Amino acid sequence: MADVKYTPAPLEPPPSYETTASTPLKPSMTKGPLPRALDLPLLSSVQGRRIILASASPRRRQLLAQIGLSNLSVIPSTVPEAFSKTLSPFEYVLQTATQKAMTVYSSQIDNPDGEPALVIAADTVVVSPRGQILEKPRSEADHIAMLKGLRDSISHKVYTAVVVMAPLSSARDPGYALESTVEETTVKFGRDISDDLILSYIQGIGAILVERIEGSFDNVVGLPLRPTLALVEKVLRDDEDVRDEFAEAEEEE
């Protein structure tokens, strides 16, 4: 696969390394006009309805805004991520993202504000050259040590699973459509990266650690955008197909 040029990711505040309460947030407010949704009939069908991002990641919100999904309700899952790290990276991120989506969907389906038109969940892990799923850093020291280890290795992989859910118009079991995907990207840090540059990255001052990547850069940021859009279209089309089947059945009666 051809190498992909590195494009700096949007900066965000450095991590707090603290477990915070997952309080539902209001739809994000952005200065200036909101991005227009892509001119796709299926996306137009959910404009003005509740679209939930089951993640508190600012970068995922920024990426979804690029396809016009700006008016999001941010409701992270509160269920601990307790799956075994002995699972393959593929299975680990898929099970974790599915759990996030199902938990948030179930908690919101009877919400007085109305059931969600879409629930989008994702999980991203970094995997060492030996195939070890790396723990999320719990402190600045852990984060620095992890980045130094990734710099000193030849390359590492990033896996992101995305799960999208939408309710079905009919009562057909299970009452929702669910689609998922897992994307893999190989990342190589520059070996000439100094410890000072790593520290600057942690402090939110710098962002250029990557020498090259193979795969989607959006995947490294935390949400592969084109596969996510494909999932959104598929779950909405599933509901459209159910409505058509229901209409045909009524006509035959």
PDB file of C-alpha atoms in Angstrom:
ATOM      1  CA  MET A   1       0.000   0.000   0.000  1.00  0.00           C
ATOM      2  CA  ALA A   2       1.334   3.445  -0.905  1.00  0.00           C
ATOM      3  CA  ASP A   3       2.452   5.718   1.905  1.00  0.00           C
ATOM      4  CA  VAL A   4       0.047   8.471   2.834  1.00  0.00           C
ATOM      5  CA  LYS A   5       1.347  11.961   3.450  1.00  0.00           C
ATOM      6  CA  TYR A   6       1.033  13.075   7.044  1.00  0.00           C
ATOM      7  CA  THR A   7      -1.418  15.882   7.701  1.00  0.00           C
ATOM      8  CA  PRO A   8      -1.396  17.404  11.214  1.00  0.00           C
ATOM      9  CA  ALA A   9      -4.445  16.554  13.277  1.00  0.00           C
ATOM     10  CA  PRO A  10      -6.541  19.260  14.908  1.00  0.00           C
ATOM     11  CA  LEU A  11      -5.012  20.068  18.274  1.00  0.00           C
ATOM     12  CA  GLU A  12      -6.995  19.503  21.406  1.00  0.00           C
ATOM     13  CA  PRO A  13      -6.228  20.171  25.069  1.00  0.00           C
ATOM     14  CA  PRO A  14      -3.863  17.635  26.661  1.00  0.00           C
ATOM     15  CA  PRO A  15      -5.551  14.757  28.497  1.00  0.00           C
ATOM     16  CA  SER A  16      -6.493  15.214  32.123  1.00  0.00           C
ATOM     17  CA  TYR A  17      -5.791  11.533  32.928  1.00  0.00           C
ATOM     18  CA  GLU A  18      -8.789  11.590  35.240  1.00  0.00           C
ATOM     19  CA  THR A  19     -11.975   9.559  35.011  1.00  0.00           C
ATOM     20  CA  THR A  20     -14.791  12.052  34.638  1.00  0.00           C
ATOM     21  CA  ALA A  21     -18.519  11.495  34.985  1.00  0.00           C
ATOM     22  CA  SER A  22     -20.117  10.812  31.629  1.00  0.00           C
ATOM     23  CA  THR A  23     -22.692  13.577  31.704  1.00  0.00           C
ATOM     24  CA  PRO A  24     -24.723  14.038  28.511  1.00  0.00           C
ATOM     25  CA  LEU A  25     -23.651  17.190  26.731  1.00  0.00           C
ATOM     26  CA  LYS A  26     -25.809  19.564  24.762  1.00  0.00           C
ATOM     27  CA  PRO A  27     -25.350  19.624  21.000  1.00  0.00           C
ATOM     28  CA  SER A  28     -21.973  21.159  20.277  1.00  0.00           C
ATOM     29  CA  MET A  29     -21.928  24.864  19.490  1.00  0.00           C
ATOM     30  CA  THR A  30     -19.482  26.106  16.888  1.00  0.00           C
ATOM     31  CA  LYS A  31     -18.631  29.722  16.111  1.00  0.00           C
ATOM     32  CA  GLY A  32     -19.714  30.756  12.646  1.00  0.00           C
ATOM     33  CA  PRO A  33     -22.029  28.845  10.297  1.00  0.00           C
ATOM     34  CA  LEU A  34     -22.322  25.090  10.740  1.00  0.00           C
ATOM     35  CA  PRO A  35     -20.985  22.919   7.882  1.00  0.00           C
ATOM     36  CA  ARG A  36     -23.633  21.980   5.350  1.00  0.00           C
ATOM     37  CA  ALA A  37     -24.558  18.313   5.284  1.00  0.00           C
ATOM     38  CA  LEU A  38     -23.469  16.364   2.245  1.00  0.00           C
ATOM     39  CA  ASP A  39     -26.106  16.433  -0.440  1.00  0.00           C
ATOM     40  CA  LEU A  40     -27.222  12.859   0.171  1.00  0.00           C
ATOM     41  CA  PRO A  41     -30.960  12.093   0.489  1.00  0.00           C
ATOM     42  CA  LEU A  42     -30.415   9.628   3.328  1.00  0.00           C
ATOM     43  CA  LEU A  43     -28.419  12.150   5.367  1.00  0.00           C
ATOM     44  CA  SER A  44     -31.054  14.804   4.703  1.00  0.00           C
ATOM     45  CA  SER A  45     -33.639  12.474   6.250  1.00  0.00           C
ATOM     46  CA  VAL A  46     -32.013  12.755   9.709  1.00  0.00           C
ATOM     47  CA  GLN A  47     -31.353  16.491   9.740  1.00  0.00           C
ATOM     48  CA  GLY A  48     -33.108  18.055  12.719  1.00  0.00           C
ATOM     49  CA  ARG A  49     -33.461  14.686  14.478  1.00  0.00           C
ATOM     50  CA  ARG A  50     -31.431  13.374  17.441  1.00  0.00           C
ATOM     51  CA  ILE A  51     -28.023  12.110  16.389  1.00  0.00           C
ATOM     52  CA  ILE A  52     -25.966  10.790  19.281  1.00  0.00           C
ATOM     53  CA  LEU A  53     -22.204  10.452  19.388  1.00  0.00           C
ATOM     54  CA  ALA A  54     -21.424   7.890  22.093  1.00  0.00           C
ATOM     55  CA  SER A  55     -18.001   9.405  22.681  1.00  0.00           C
ATOM     56  CA  ALA A  56     -16.604  12.503  24.384  1.00  0.00           C
ATOM     57  CA  SER A  57     -13.761  12.822  21.845  1.00  0.00           C
ATOM     58  CA  PRO A  58     -13.527  16.365  20.415  1.00  0.00           C
ATOM     59  CA  ARG A  59     -11.712  15.012  17.356  1.00  0.00           C
ATOM     60  CA  ARG A  60     -14.543  12.638  16.500  1.00  0.00           C
ATOM     61  CA  ARG A  61     -16.984  15.547  16.716  1.00  0.00           C
ATOM     62  CA  GLN A  62     -14.752  17.575  14.401  1.00  0.00           C
ATOM     63  CA  LEU A  63     -14.592  14.752  11.877  1.00  0.00           C
ATOM     64  CA  LEU A  64     -18.365  14.213  11.858  1.00  0.00           C
ATOM     65  CA  ALA A  65     -18.814  17.949  11.326  1.00  0.00           C
ATOM     66  CA  GLN A  66     -16.949  17.537   8.031  1.00  0.00           C
ATOM     67  CA  ILE A  67     -19.922  15.587   6.644  1.00  0.00           C
ATOM     68  CA  GLY A  68     -22.410  18.043   8.117  1.00  0.00           C
ATOM     69  CA  LEU A  69     -23.286  16.105  11.280  1.00  0.00           C
ATOM     70  CA  SER A  70     -22.642  19.055  13.601  1.00  0.00           C
ATOM     71  CA  ASN A  71     -25.764  19.190  15.742  1.00  0.00           C
ATOM     72  CA  LEU A  72     -24.821  16.200  17.870  1.00  0.00           C
ATOM     73  CA  SER A  73     -25.857  15.073  21.318  1.00  0.00           C
ATOM     74  CA  VAL A  74     -22.705  13.790  23.009  1.00  0.00           C
ATOM     75  CA  ILE A  75     -23.550  10.950  25.405  1.00  0.00           C
ATOM     76  CA  PRO A  76     -20.559   8.756  26.260  1.00  0.00           C
ATOM     77  CA  SER A  77     -21.145   5.234  27.520  1.00  0.00           C
ATOM     78  CA  THR A  78     -20.668   4.820  31.279  1.00  0.00           C
ATOM     79  CA  VAL A  79     -20.014   1.062  31.119  1.00  0.00           C
ATOM     80  CA  PRO A  80     -16.392   0.140  31.998  1.00  0.00           C
ATOM     81  CA  GLU A  81     -14.292  -1.173  29.121  1.00  0.00           C
ATOM     82  CA  ALA A  82     -13.539  -4.530  30.693  1.00  0.00           C
ATOM     83  CA  PHE A  83     -12.912  -6.841  27.751  1.00  0.00           C
ATOM     84  CA  SER A  84      -9.795  -8.982  27.968  1.00  0.00           C
ATOM     85  CA  LYS A  85      -6.642  -7.666  26.318  1.00  0.00           C
ATOM     86  CA  THR A  86      -5.992 -11.262  25.239  1.00  0.00           C
ATOM     87  CA  LEU A  87      -8.568 -10.760  22.491  1.00  0.00           C
ATOM     88  CA  SER A  88      -7.228  -9.869  19.084  1.00  0.00           C
ATOM     89  CA  PRO A  89      -7.117  -6.092  18.498  1.00  0.00           C
ATOM     90  CA  PHE A  90      -9.860  -6.514  15.880  1.00  0.00           C
ATOM     91  CA  GLU A  91     -12.192  -8.295  18.309  1.00  0.00           C
ATOM     92  CA  TYR A  92     -11.317  -6.023  21.224  1.00  0.00           C
ATOM     93  CA  VAL A  93     -12.205  -2.743  19.507  1.00  0.00           C
ATOM     94  CA  LEU A  94     -15.286  -4.240  17.835  1.00  0.00           C
ATOM     95  CA  GLN A  95     -16.701  -5.599  21.098  1.00  0.00           C
ATOM     96  CA  THR A  96     -15.927  -2.377  22.949  1.00  0.00           C
ATOM     97  CA  ALA A  97     -17.500  -0.122  20.303  1.00  0.00           C
ATOM     98  CA  THR A  98     -20.557  -2.395  20.067  1.00  0.00           C
ATOM     99  CA  GLN A  99     -20.998  -2.272  23.843  1.00  0.00           C
ATOM    100  CA  LYS A 100     -20.791   1.539  23.793  1.00  0.00           C
ATOM    101  CA  ALA A 101     -23.379   1.813  21.023  1.00  0.00           C
ATOM    102  CA  MET A 102     -25.803  -0.696  22.572  1.00  0.00           C
ATOM    103  CA  THR A 103     -25.537   0.865  26.049  1.00  0.00           C
ATOM    104  CA  VAL A 104     -26.228   4.405  24.856  1.00  0.00           C
ATOM    105  CA  TYR A 105     -28.943   3.317  22.415  1.00  0.00           C
ATOM    106  CA  SER A 106     -30.769   1.355  25.134  1.00  0.00           C
ATOM    107  CA  SER A 107     -30.571   4.272  27.563  1.00  0.00           C
ATOM    108  CA  GLN A 108     -31.970   6.744  25.038  1.00  0.00           C
ATOM    109  CA  ILE A 109     -34.625   4.788  23.141  1.00  0.00           C
ATOM    110  CA  ASP A 110     -37.402   5.938  25.503  1.00  0.00           C
ATOM    111  CA  ASN A 111     -36.019   9.429  26.093  1.00  0.00           C
ATOM    112  CA  PRO A 112     -38.764  12.105  26.349  1.00  0.00           C
ATOM    113  CA  ASP A 113     -36.896  14.082  23.702  1.00  0.00           C
ATOM    114  CA  GLY A 114     -37.530  11.272  21.257  1.00  0.00           C
ATOM    115  CA  GLU A 115     -35.642   8.184  20.192  1.00  0.00           C
ATOM    116  CA  PRO A 116     -32.320   8.776  18.456  1.00  0.00           C
ATOM    117  CA  ALA A 117     -32.252   8.741  14.680  1.00  0.00           C
ATOM    118  CA  LEU A 118     -28.641   7.553  14.837  1.00  0.00           C
ATOM    119  CA  VAL A 119     -26.153   6.414  17.456  1.00  0.00           C
ATOM    120  CA  ILE A 120     -22.493   6.472  16.438  1.00  0.00           C
ATOM    121  CA  ALA A 121     -19.881   4.803  18.652  1.00  0.00           C
ATOM    122  CA  ALA A 122     -16.180   4.130  18.159  1.00  0.00           C
ATOM    123  CA  ASP A 123     -13.207   2.666  19.959  1.00  0.00           C
ATOM    124  CA  THR A 124      -9.545   3.068  19.088  1.00  0.00           C
ATOM    125  CA  VAL A 125      -6.532   1.153  20.356  1.00  0.00           C
ATOM    126  CA  VAL A 126      -2.798   1.354  19.720  1.00  0.00           C
ATOM    127  CA  VAL A 127      -1.046  -1.984  19.209  1.00  0.00           C
ATOM    128  CA  SER A 128       2.664  -2.578  19.683  1.00  0.00           C
ATOM    129  CA  PRO A 129       4.821  -4.363  17.067  1.00  0.00           C
ATOM    130  CA  ARG A 130       4.436  -7.525  19.185  1.00  0.00           C
ATOM    131  CA  GLY A 131       0.645  -7.329  18.940  1.00  0.00           C
ATOM    132  CA  GLN A 132       0.073  -6.075  22.481  1.00  0.00           C
ATOM    133  CA  ILE A 133      -2.924  -3.791  23.020  1.00  0.00           C
ATOM    134  CA  LEU A 134      -1.485  -0.815  24.876  1.00  0.00           C
ATOM    135  CA  GLU A 135      -3.327   0.501  27.895  1.00  0.00           C
ATOM    136  CA  LYS A 136      -4.625   4.051  27.718  1.00  0.00           C
ATOM    137  CA  PRO A 137      -2.139   6.242  29.630  1.00  0.00           C
ATOM    138  CA  ARG A 138      -3.211   7.057  33.186  1.00  0.00           C
ATOM    139  CA  SER A 139      -0.747   9.881  33.704  1.00  0.00           C
ATOM    140  CA  GLU A 140       1.562  12.199  31.801  1.00  0.00           C
ATOM    141  CA  ALA A 141       4.488   9.941  32.722  1.00  0.00           C
ATOM    142  CA  ASP A 142       2.665   6.899  31.288  1.00  0.00           C
ATOM    143  CA  HIS A 143       1.871   8.831  28.113  1.00  0.00           C
ATOM    144  CA  ILE A 144       5.476   9.917  27.624  1.00  0.00           C
ATOM    145  CA  ALA A 145       6.754   6.379  28.238  1.00  0.00           C
ATOM    146  CA  MET A 146       4.264   4.976  25.720  1.00  0.00           C
ATOM    147  CA  LEU A 147       5.233   7.500  23.032  1.00  0.00           C
ATOM    148  CA  LYS A 148       8.945   6.848  23.602  1.00  0.00           C
ATOM    149  CA  GLY A 149       8.337   3.124  23.193  1.00  0.00           C
ATOM    150  CA  LEU A 150       6.425   3.689  19.948  1.00  0.00           C
ATOM    151  CA  ARG A 151       9.202   5.959  18.665  1.00  0.00           C
ATOM    152  CA  ASP A 152      11.839   3.348  19.403  1.00  0.00           C
ATOM    153  CA  SER A 153       9.913   0.577  17.645  1.00  0.00           C
ATOM    154  CA  ILE A 154       9.881   0.185  13.880  1.00  0.00           C
ATOM    155  CA  SER A 155       6.148   0.788  13.569  1.00  0.00           C
ATOM    156  CA  HIS A 156       2.866   0.202  15.344  1.00  0.00           C
ATOM    157  CA  LYS A 157      -0.762  -0.223  14.373  1.00  0.00           C
ATOM    158  CA  VAL A 158      -3.923   1.686  15.197  1.00  0.00           C
ATOM    159  CA  TYR A 159      -7.290  -0.079  15.094  1.00  0.00           C
ATOM    160  CA  THR A 160     -10.612   1.754  15.198  1.00  0.00           C
ATOM    161  CA  ALA A 161     -14.006   0.075  15.306  1.00  0.00           C
ATOM    162  CA  VAL A 162     -17.088   2.082  14.394  1.00  0.00           C
ATOM    163  CA  VAL A 163     -20.635   0.955  15.175  1.00  0.00           C
ATOM    164  CA  VAL A 164     -23.723   2.786  13.917  1.00  0.00           C
ATOM    165  CA  MET A 165     -27.267   2.045  15.075  1.00  0.00           C
ATOM    166  CA  ALA A 166     -30.677   3.329  13.977  1.00  0.00           C
ATOM    167  CA  PRO A 167     -34.195   2.332  15.069  1.00  0.00           C
ATOM    168  CA  LEU A 168     -36.377   0.542  12.552  1.00  0.00           C
ATOM    169  CA  SER A 169     -39.797   1.970  11.749  1.00  0.00           C
ATOM    170  CA  SER A 170     -41.461  -1.411  12.175  1.00  0.00           C
ATOM    171  CA  ALA A 171     -41.607  -3.612  15.272  1.00  0.00           C
ATOM    172  CA  ARG A 172     -39.533  -6.289  13.537  1.00  0.00           C
ATOM    173  CA  ASP A 173     -37.091  -7.859  15.985  1.00  0.00           C
ATOM    174  CA  PRO A 174     -34.656  -6.590  17.219  1.00  0.00           C
ATOM    175  CA  GLY A 175     -36.142  -3.182  16.387  1.00  0.00           C
ATOM    176  CA  TYR A 176     -32.929  -1.582  15.198  1.00  0.00           C
ATOM    177  CA  ALA A 177     -30.352  -1.761  12.450  1.00  0.00           C
ATOM    178  CA  LEU A 178     -26.695  -2.154  13.468  1.00  0.00           C
ATOM    179  CA  GLU A 179     -23.668  -2.028  11.210  1.00  0.00           C
ATOM    180  CA  SER A 180     -19.972  -2.059  12.088  1.00  0.00           C
ATOM    181  CA  THR A 181     -16.494  -1.898  10.623  1.00  0.00           C
ATOM    182  CA  VAL A 182     -12.913  -2.132  11.865  1.00  0.00           C
ATOM    183  CA  GLU A 183     -10.137  -0.167  10.190  1.00  0.00           C
ATOM    184  CA  GLU A 184      -6.377  -0.730  10.575  1.00  0.00           C
ATOM    185  CA  THR A 185      -3.591   1.816   9.995  1.00  0.00           C
ATOM    186  CA  THR A 186       0.158   1.284  10.280  1.00  0.00           C
ATOM    187  CA  VAL A 187       2.024   4.220  11.820  1.00  0.00           C
ATOM    188  CA  LYS A 188       5.752   4.940  11.891  1.00  0.00           C
ATOM    189  CA  PHE A 189       7.149   7.601  14.185  1.00  0.00           C
ATOM    190  CA  GLY A 190      10.334   9.390  13.190  1.00  0.00           C
ATOM    191  CA  ARG A 191      13.351   7.932  14.987  1.00  0.00           C
ATOM    192  CA  ASP A 192      14.881  11.388  15.271  1.00  0.00           C
ATOM    193  CA  ILE A 193      12.056  12.623  17.525  1.00  0.00           C
ATOM    194  CA  SER A 194      13.584  14.013  20.673  1.00  0.00           C
ATOM    195  CA  ASP A 195      12.279  13.554  24.196  1.00  0.00           C
ATOM    196  CA  ASP A 196      11.650  17.322  24.262  1.00  0.00           C
ATOM    197  CA  LEU A 197       9.400  17.076  21.189  1.00  0.00           C
ATOM    198  CA  ILE A 198       7.428  14.270  22.829  1.00  0.00           C
ATOM    199  CA  LEU A 199       6.996  16.420  25.925  1.00  0.00           C
ATOM    200  CA  SER A 200       5.828  19.329  23.750  1.00  0.00           C
ATOM    201  CA  TYR A 201       3.276  17.030  22.108  1.00  0.00           C
ATOM    202  CA  ILE A 202       1.945  15.974  25.519  1.00  0.00           C
ATOM    203  CA  GLN A 203       1.634  19.607  26.550  1.00  0.00           C
ATOM    204  CA  GLY A 204      -0.404  20.393  23.452  1.00  0.00           C
ATOM    205  CA  ILE A 205       2.327  22.519  21.860  1.00  0.00           C
ATOM    206  CA  GLY A 206       3.380  20.227  19.030  1.00  0.00           C
ATOM    207  CA  ALA A 207       1.728  17.547  16.900  1.00  0.00           C
ATOM    208  CA  ILE A 208       4.280  16.233  14.399  1.00  0.00           C
ATOM    209  CA  LEU A 209       5.528  12.853  15.557  1.00  0.00           C
ATOM    210  CA  VAL A 210       4.534  10.738  12.552  1.00  0.00           C
ATOM    211  CA  GLU A 211       6.977  10.023   9.749  1.00  0.00           C
ATOM    212  CA  ARG A 212       4.499   8.117   7.595  1.00  0.00           C
ATOM    213  CA  ILE A 213       1.325   6.079   7.721  1.00  0.00           C
ATOM    214  CA  GLU A 214      -0.193   3.277   5.663  1.00  0.00           C
ATOM    215  CA  GLY A 215      -3.958   3.588   5.658  1.00  0.00           C
ATOM    216  CA  SER A 216      -6.429   6.219   6.750  1.00  0.00           C
ATOM    217  CA  PHE A 217      -5.172   9.159   8.789  1.00  0.00           C
ATOM    218  CA  ASP A 218      -8.734   9.714  10.062  1.00  0.00           C
ATOM    219  CA  ASN A 219      -8.470   6.253  11.581  1.00  0.00           C
ATOM    220  CA  VAL A 220      -5.463   7.350  13.654  1.00  0.00           C
ATOM    221  CA  VAL A 221      -7.379  10.419  14.835  1.00  0.00           C
ATOM    222  CA  GLY A 222     -10.179   8.115  15.999  1.00  0.00           C
ATOM    223  CA  LEU A 223     -12.899   7.965  13.322  1.00  0.00           C
ATOM    224  CA  PRO A 224     -12.356   6.698   9.760  1.00  0.00           C
ATOM    225  CA  LEU A 225     -14.710   9.074   8.012  1.00  0.00           C
ATOM    226  CA  ARG A 226     -15.567   7.366   4.731  1.00  0.00           C
ATOM    227  CA  PRO A 227     -16.322   3.975   6.347  1.00  0.00           C
ATOM    228  CA  THR A 228     -18.418   5.781   8.980  1.00  0.00           C
ATOM    229  CA  LEU A 229     -20.449   7.531   6.299  1.00  0.00           C
ATOM    230  CA  ALA A 230     -20.966   4.177   4.559  1.00  0.00           C
ATOM    231  CA  LEU A 231     -22.298   2.680   7.816  1.00  0.00           C
ATOM    232  CA  VAL A 232     -24.662   5.621   8.346  1.00  0.00           C
ATOM    233  CA  GLU A 233     -26.043   5.204   4.838  1.00  0.00           C
ATOM    234  CA  LYS A 234     -26.438   1.449   5.325  1.00  0.00           C
ATOM    235  CA  VAL A 235     -28.424   1.595   8.590  1.00  0.00           C
ATOM    236  CA  LEU A 236     -30.673   4.316   7.184  1.00  0.00           C
ATOM    237  CA  ARG A 237     -31.184   2.307   4.019  1.00  0.00           C
ATOM    238  CA  ASP A 238     -32.053  -0.743   6.135  1.00  0.00           C
ATOM    239  CA  ASP A 239     -34.887   1.257   7.708  1.00  0.00           C
ATOM    240  CA  GLU A 240     -35.973   2.519   4.308  1.00  0.00           C
ATOM    241  CA  ASP A 241     -36.136  -1.077   3.041  1.00  0.00           C
ATOM    242  CA  VAL A 242     -38.233  -2.104   6.072  1.00  0.00           C
ATOM    243  CA  ARG A 243     -40.678   0.733   5.422  1.00  0.00           C
ATOM    244  CA  ASP A 244     -41.000  -0.330   1.790  1.00  0.00           C
ATOM    245  CA  GLU A 245     -41.653  -3.940   2.796  1.00  0.00           C
ATOM    246  CA  PHE A 246     -44.271  -2.793   5.313  1.00  0.00           C
ATOM    247  CA  ALA A 247     -46.000  -0.616   2.697  1.00  0.00           C
ATOM    248  CA  GLU A 248     -46.055  -3.496   0.201  1.00  0.00           C
ATOM    249  CA  ALA A 249     -47.538  -5.839   2.808  1.00  0.00           C
ATOM    250  CA  GLU A 250     -50.305  -3.359   3.593  1.00  0.00           C
ATOM    251  CA  GLU A 251     -51.143  -2.998  -0.099  1.00  0.00           C
ATOM    252  CA  GLU A 252     -51.471  -6.755  -0.456  1.00  0.00           C
ATOM    253  CA  GLU A 253     -53.961  -7.007   2.441  1.00  0.00           C
TER     254      GLU A 253
END
